[in-house]
Amino acid sequence: MTDDRGVGHTTDTSTLVPVDEYRERISNLLAPTPGQRVALEDCLGLALAEDVTAPIPLPPFDNSAVDGYAVRVADVTGADAATPVTLPVTADVPAGRVDVPALEEGTAHRIMTGAQLPPGAEAAVPVELTDGGTERVAVHRALPDGSNIRRAGEDVTTGQVVLEKGRTLGAAQLGLAAALGHAELPVSRPPRVLVLSTGSELVEPGAELRPGQIYESNGTMLAAAVRQCGCQARLLRFVPDEVSQLHAALEPHLADSDLILTSGGVSAGAYEVVKDALESSGVRFDKVAIQPGMPQGSGYYEANGQRVPVITLPGNPVSSIVSFEVFVRPALRRSGGHREIHRPHRRATLTESLRSPSGKRQYRRGDFDPETDTVTTRGGAGSHLLSGMAAANCLLRLPEESTEVESGSTVDVWLLE
């Protein structure tokens, strides 16, 4: 019996496709997306398509690390609180001043943090070590050469590779690119995913439910998961359970889609419209050795001269999102040029005993505590129990050979947050 419920129904595991084999098949469906140059403010979450080098050094010039006074070291030698050295203040150097005068012997320039160091200056005395004078300043401590000075190129040198191909761009990476003067960056175009929600029983959230109807949730959930991993999602909702209408809904979107992602309609029962519509176009439907999420499909949809990869996920919501995490997310991340394609993995101590079906890799929803390196399940194993998934911060991975996992055992967890 085909089962998508995440419970212990008996299945002939000799006919199941191994999880790793199926994941590799899914990965091979998606080609790398092309590179493009994108404005810096639109690069968040995208992957670099090539290395980025520094056209200038950072800092670009010697500058002060403090608000205070630029001095020559010899002029403040011997200064202390009891016997301060007093110097005339001959110039103000705010940050951004470009015509900075040279510092003459026996004088000081008042200088602000980040301001260019005057020629001849050898140290910057913090204002806290002076009397703060504006015409003459009393320096209360001697400083060694180079004190409180940021040297040109101290952080980054010209020509240095600062961001490597495949790096996912976050706030710090974009800040560095901006500091180096890059207005745009070479990134891999994010994969474009058409998320298809089928089912005549589905109703838009907010509408009134009639008997036999349910609110549509898989499309919302999968489109969000697609965007969360750095891709673009278009949600096509409420396609009726009729083969010709499914074809008519898909075909206008083929030219601008890198992947068609569906959920539901792939099991062995009647009225499996996704399976009926796609099987004839070359999509292959399998049973995979995973729980939840055994019924899966993958291949290509061909029409109007277009050939677009298709991944069909089971319809029960937890099966759908677990299948996305295990099979689809890594493939999308790789297609989008990301160097890191997998969720972070940890080893954790299980706080309870669990049972798992023989011959299947089971994924359970869990709560990982980083302070104790322990993990506790959230909700039951049933693939319709979405609230446990919403409360979880990880997935527990129980291997195919395990049927009983005792409390205190060490297990693999995938961090979702």
XYZ file of N, CA, C and O in Angstrom, residues 264-357:
376
model
N 0.979 16.852 -4.045
C -0.270 16.112 -4.093
C -0.521 15.498 -5.457
O 0.120 15.825 -6.453
N -1.467 14.563 -5.472
C -1.859 13.935 -6.731
C -0.837 12.981 -7.303
O -0.776 12.790 -8.515
N -0.001 12.356 -6.448
C 1.066 11.495 -6.964
C 1.001 10.079 -6.399
O 1.885 9.264 -6.674
N -0.013 9.747 -5.595
C -0.085 8.421 -4.986
C -0.728 7.425 -5.950
O -0.869 7.686 -7.142
N -1.145 6.274 -5.407
C -1.624 5.188 -6.268
C -3.140 5.149 -6.387
O -3.673 4.281 -7.069
N -3.833 6.065 -5.738
C -5.279 6.012 -5.759
C -5.885 6.643 -7.007
O -5.196 7.059 -7.942
N -7.227 6.716 -7.013
C -7.922 7.380 -8.111
C -7.810 8.897 -7.948
O -7.481 9.410 -6.886
N -8.080 9.626 -9.030
C -8.102 11.082 -9.045
C -6.733 11.694 -8.723
O -6.651 12.761 -8.126
N -5.664 11.012 -9.127
C -4.325 11.561 -8.928
C -3.961 12.357 -10.178
O -3.252 11.883 -11.062
N -4.463 13.595 -10.244
C -4.422 14.359 -11.491
C -3.004 14.719 -11.903
O -2.676 14.723 -13.097
N -2.136 15.033 -10.953
C -0.758 15.380 -11.300
C -0.076 14.197 -11.970
O 0.574 14.332 -13.013
N -0.226 13.042 -11.385
C 0.364 11.838 -11.956
C -0.227 11.540 -13.327
O 0.505 11.224 -14.289
N -1.541 11.642 -13.457
C -2.199 11.373 -14.738
C -1.742 12.348 -15.813
O -1.542 11.974 -16.971
N -1.556 13.597 -15.457
C -1.203 14.614 -16.443
C 0.264 14.558 -16.848
O 0.610 14.857 -17.998
N 1.153 14.196 -15.918
C 2.592 14.310 -16.175
C 3.263 13.004 -16.580
O 4.329 13.018 -17.180
N 2.655 11.883 -16.244
C 3.296 10.598 -16.543
C 3.500 10.421 -18.036
O 4.536 9.918 -18.488
N 2.543 10.884 -18.826
C 2.651 10.720 -20.275
C 3.721 11.613 -20.892
O 4.175 11.364 -22.010
N 4.150 12.654 -20.168
C 5.173 13.550 -20.712
C 6.572 13.189 -20.248
O 7.518 13.938 -20.481
N 6.725 12.053 -19.572
C 8.057 11.588 -19.216
C 8.421 11.745 -17.761
O 9.546 11.423 -17.372
N 7.496 12.225 -16.939
C 7.779 12.318 -15.507
C 7.670 10.921 -14.898
O 6.708 10.193 -15.151
N 8.674 10.556 -14.113
C 8.746 9.223 -13.519
C 8.292 9.288 -12.067
O 8.719 10.151 -11.320
N 7.428 8.366 -11.688
C 6.900 8.335 -10.322
C 7.452 7.114 -9.594
O 7.456 6.000 -10.120
N 7.956 7.346 -8.402
C 8.640 6.316 -7.636
C 8.150 6.299 -6.202
O 7.516 7.245 -5.721
N 8.505 5.205 -5.532
C 8.391 5.127 -4.087
C 9.804 5.184 -3.528
O 10.671 4.394 -3.916
N 10.047 6.145 -2.646
C 11.382 6.390 -2.109
C 11.427 5.909 -0.664
O 10.436 6.011 0.068
N 12.583 5.432 -0.249
C 12.747 4.867 1.094
C 12.880 5.957 2.141
O 13.896 6.085 2.833
N 11.839 6.759 2.263
C 11.833 7.872 3.202
C 10.489 7.905 3.903
O 9.461 7.515 3.332
N 10.488 8.337 5.138
C 9.247 8.529 5.877
C 9.369 9.793 6.717
O 10.350 9.930 7.467
N 8.424 10.748 6.538
C 7.315 10.731 5.589
C 7.769 11.132 4.188
O 8.850 11.695 4.035
N 6.921 10.834 3.188
C 7.201 11.314 1.845
C 7.518 10.253 0.822
O 8.224 10.545 -0.147
N 7.012 9.045 0.975
C 7.404 7.951 0.087
C 7.044 8.176 -1.387
O 7.886 7.954 -2.255
N 5.827 8.613 -1.750
C 5.522 8.804 -3.176
C 6.146 10.086 -3.719
O 5.906 11.184 -3.198
N 6.985 9.957 -4.741
C 7.695 11.092 -5.328
C 7.654 10.982 -6.849
O 7.462 9.902 -7.405
N 7.873 12.096 -7.511
C 7.950 12.094 -8.973
C 8.937 13.130 -9.462
O 9.121 14.181 -8.844
N 9.590 12.829 -10.581
C 10.560 13.774 -11.150
C 10.740 13.487 -12.627
O 10.545 12.361 -13.094
N 11.108 14.515 -13.361
C 11.335 14.383 -14.798
C 11.222 15.731 -15.473
O 11.624 16.756 -14.905
N 10.651 15.756 -16.674
C 10.542 16.987 -17.451
C 9.143 17.114 -18.039
O 8.510 16.119 -18.396
N 8.702 18.357 -18.122
C 7.447 18.667 -18.804
C 7.801 19.329 -20.121
O 8.512 20.330 -20.147
N 7.291 18.766 -21.208
C 7.623 19.273 -22.537
C 6.355 19.715 -23.250
O 5.393 18.954 -23.350
N 6.383 20.951 -23.752
C 5.261 21.498 -24.518
C 5.717 22.793 -25.174
O 6.541 23.530 -24.617
N 5.207 23.049 -26.352
C 5.474 24.307 -27.065
C 6.966 24.589 -27.212
O 7.418 25.735 -27.120
N 7.748 23.531 -27.436
C 9.182 23.710 -27.611
C 9.948 23.947 -26.332
O 11.148 24.195 -26.364
N 9.288 23.882 -25.177
C 9.925 24.085 -23.884
C 10.095 22.740 -23.170
O 9.256 21.838 -23.322
N 11.170 22.626 -22.404
C 11.418 21.420 -21.604
C 11.860 21.866 -20.216
O 12.971 22.359 -20.036
N 10.965 21.717 -19.246
C 11.186 22.269 -17.917
C 11.210 21.125 -16.902
O 10.336 20.260 -16.905
N 12.206 21.102 -16.003
C 12.227 20.086 -14.948
C 10.987 20.163 -14.072
O 10.446 21.240 -13.807
N 10.552 18.982 -13.620
C 9.384 18.864 -12.749
C 9.764 18.023 -11.540
O 10.419 16.986 -11.675
N 9.364 18.482 -10.363
C 9.467 17.683 -9.148
C 8.083 17.671 -8.518
O 7.492 18.731 -8.272
N 7.554 16.479 -8.290
C 6.235 16.360 -7.673
C 6.398 15.794 -6.273
O 7.051 14.765 -6.075
N 5.835 16.480 -5.310
C 5.943 16.098 -3.903
C 4.617 15.525 -3.410
O 3.559 15.804 -3.982
N 4.646 14.738 -2.337
C 3.403 14.222 -1.773
C 2.509 15.341 -1.250
O 2.971 16.454 -1.004
N 1.246 14.997 -1.043
C 0.279 16.025 -0.681
C 0.141 16.306 0.792
O -0.224 17.429 1.179
N 0.398 15.332 1.659
C 0.314 15.625 3.088
C 1.362 16.666 3.451
O 2.507 16.605 2.995
N 0.997 17.671 4.245
C 1.856 18.845 4.385
C 3.243 18.570 4.943
O 4.228 19.140 4.471
N 3.371 17.706 5.950
C 4.698 17.430 6.496
C 5.528 16.631 5.499
O 6.719 16.876 5.324
N 4.903 15.685 4.801
C 5.609 14.961 3.740
C 6.133 15.926 2.693
O 7.246 15.781 2.181
N 5.328 16.911 2.368
C 5.693 17.869 1.332
C 6.894 18.714 1.738
O 7.873 18.845 0.998
N 6.876 19.270 2.957
C 7.967 20.155 3.362
C 9.223 19.370 3.706
O 10.347 19.822 3.442
N 9.084 18.161 4.272
C 10.266 17.330 4.521
C 10.912 16.926 3.202
O 12.137 16.972 3.049
N 10.097 16.545 2.221
C 10.632 16.200 0.902
C 11.339 17.385 0.271
O 12.383 17.227 -0.378
N 10.793 18.572 0.455
C 11.465 19.767 -0.055
C 12.834 19.904 0.578
O 13.832 20.155 -0.113
N 12.909 19.771 1.896
C 14.186 19.939 2.596
C 15.212 18.894 2.161
O 16.388 19.211 1.975
N 14.783 17.659 1.999
C 15.710 16.577 1.707
C 16.131 16.580 0.241
O 17.314 16.393 -0.075
N 15.201 16.815 -0.683
C 15.481 16.641 -2.103
C 15.588 17.951 -2.888
O 16.491 18.124 -3.703
N 14.663 18.878 -2.640
C 14.536 20.042 -3.518
C 15.473 21.174 -3.120
O 16.140 21.773 -3.980
N 15.544 21.475 -1.847
C 16.367 22.603 -1.410
C 17.828 22.471 -1.837
O 18.392 23.428 -2.381
N 18.478 21.316 -1.622
C 19.871 21.220 -2.073
C 20.026 21.408 -3.577
O 20.995 22.019 -4.035
N 19.073 20.890 -4.353
C 19.151 21.032 -5.807
C 19.003 22.484 -6.235
O 19.707 22.968 -7.131
N 18.092 23.204 -5.599
C 17.907 24.619 -5.923
C 19.121 25.442 -5.522
O 19.546 26.344 -6.259
N 19.684 25.152 -4.361
C 20.864 25.893 -3.909
C 22.039 25.669 -4.867
O 22.749 26.599 -5.221
N 22.233 24.429 -5.292
C 23.317 24.140 -6.234
C 23.053 24.832 -7.574
O 23.959 25.417 -8.165
N 21.822 24.769 -8.054
C 21.477 25.416 -9.326
C 21.714 26.918 -9.262
O 22.143 27.534 -10.254
N 21.438 27.515 -8.104
C 21.617 28.955 -7.933
C 23.032 29.375 -7.616
O 23.281 30.541 -7.299
N 23.988 28.433 -7.688
C 25.395 28.778 -7.548
C 25.919 28.836 -6.138
O 27.064 29.252 -5.922
N 25.142 28.420 -5.148
C 25.567 28.525 -3.755
C 26.594 27.451 -3.409
O 26.445 26.287 -3.788
N 27.611 27.846 -2.691
C 28.648 26.921 -2.243
C 28.121 26.020 -1.130
O 28.445 24.836 -1.072
N 27.334 26.574 -0.235
C 26.759 25.810 0.864
C 25.322 25.453 0.509
O 24.450 26.320 0.470
N 25.098 24.167 0.230
C 23.777 23.766 -0.261
C 22.949 23.044 0.796
O 21.737 22.920 0.633
N 23.590 22.569 1.866
C 22.881 21.796 2.874
C 22.618 22.625 4.129
O 23.351 23.563 4.441
N 21.581 22.254 4.841
C 21.341 22.820 6.155
C 22.497 22.446 7.087
O 23.130 21.400 6.920
N 22.777 23.267 8.095
C 23.797 22.885 9.074
C 23.406 21.598 9.802
O 22.239 21.420 10.162
N 24.359 20.711 9.979
C 24.126 19.450 10.672
C 24.770 19.488 12.058
O 25.823 20.092 12.240
N 24.148 18.823 13.003
C 24.702 18.673 14.341
C 24.476 17.239 14.809
O 23.619 16.524 14.280
N 25.232 16.825 15.815
C 24.977 15.576 16.518
C 24.373 15.943 17.870
O 24.852 16.854 18.551
N 23.314 15.252 18.254
C 22.611 15.602 19.483
C 22.189 14.339 20.218
O 22.020 13.269 19.620
N 21.992 14.484 21.527
C 21.548 13.376 22.376
C 20.027 13.366 22.432
O 19.391 14.377 22.766
N 19.441 12.238 22.095
C 17.994 12.089 22.072
C 17.463 11.964 23.494
O 18.001 11.200 24.309
N 16.385 12.691 23.802
C 15.850 12.701 25.165
C 14.715 11.706 25.356
O 14.096 11.671 26.427
N 14.405 10.908 24.351
C 13.292 9.956 24.428
C 13.601 8.779 23.518
O 14.515 8.838 22.691
N 12.849 7.711 23.658
C 13.004 6.551 22.780
C 12.047 6.680 21.599
O 10.896 7.115 21.762
N 12.517 6.298 20.408
C 11.714 6.410 19.189
C 11.735 5.096 18.421
O 12.689 4.316 18.512
N 10.689 4.890 17.638
C 10.636 3.752 16.720
C 10.664 4.278 15.295
O 10.142 5.353 14.995
N 11.294 3.504 14.401
C 11.441 3.911 13.007
C 11.244 2.683 12.127
O 11.652 1.574 12.511
N 10.619 2.826 10.958
C 10.362 1.668 10.099
C 11.644 1.122 9.478
O 12.483 1.885 9.021
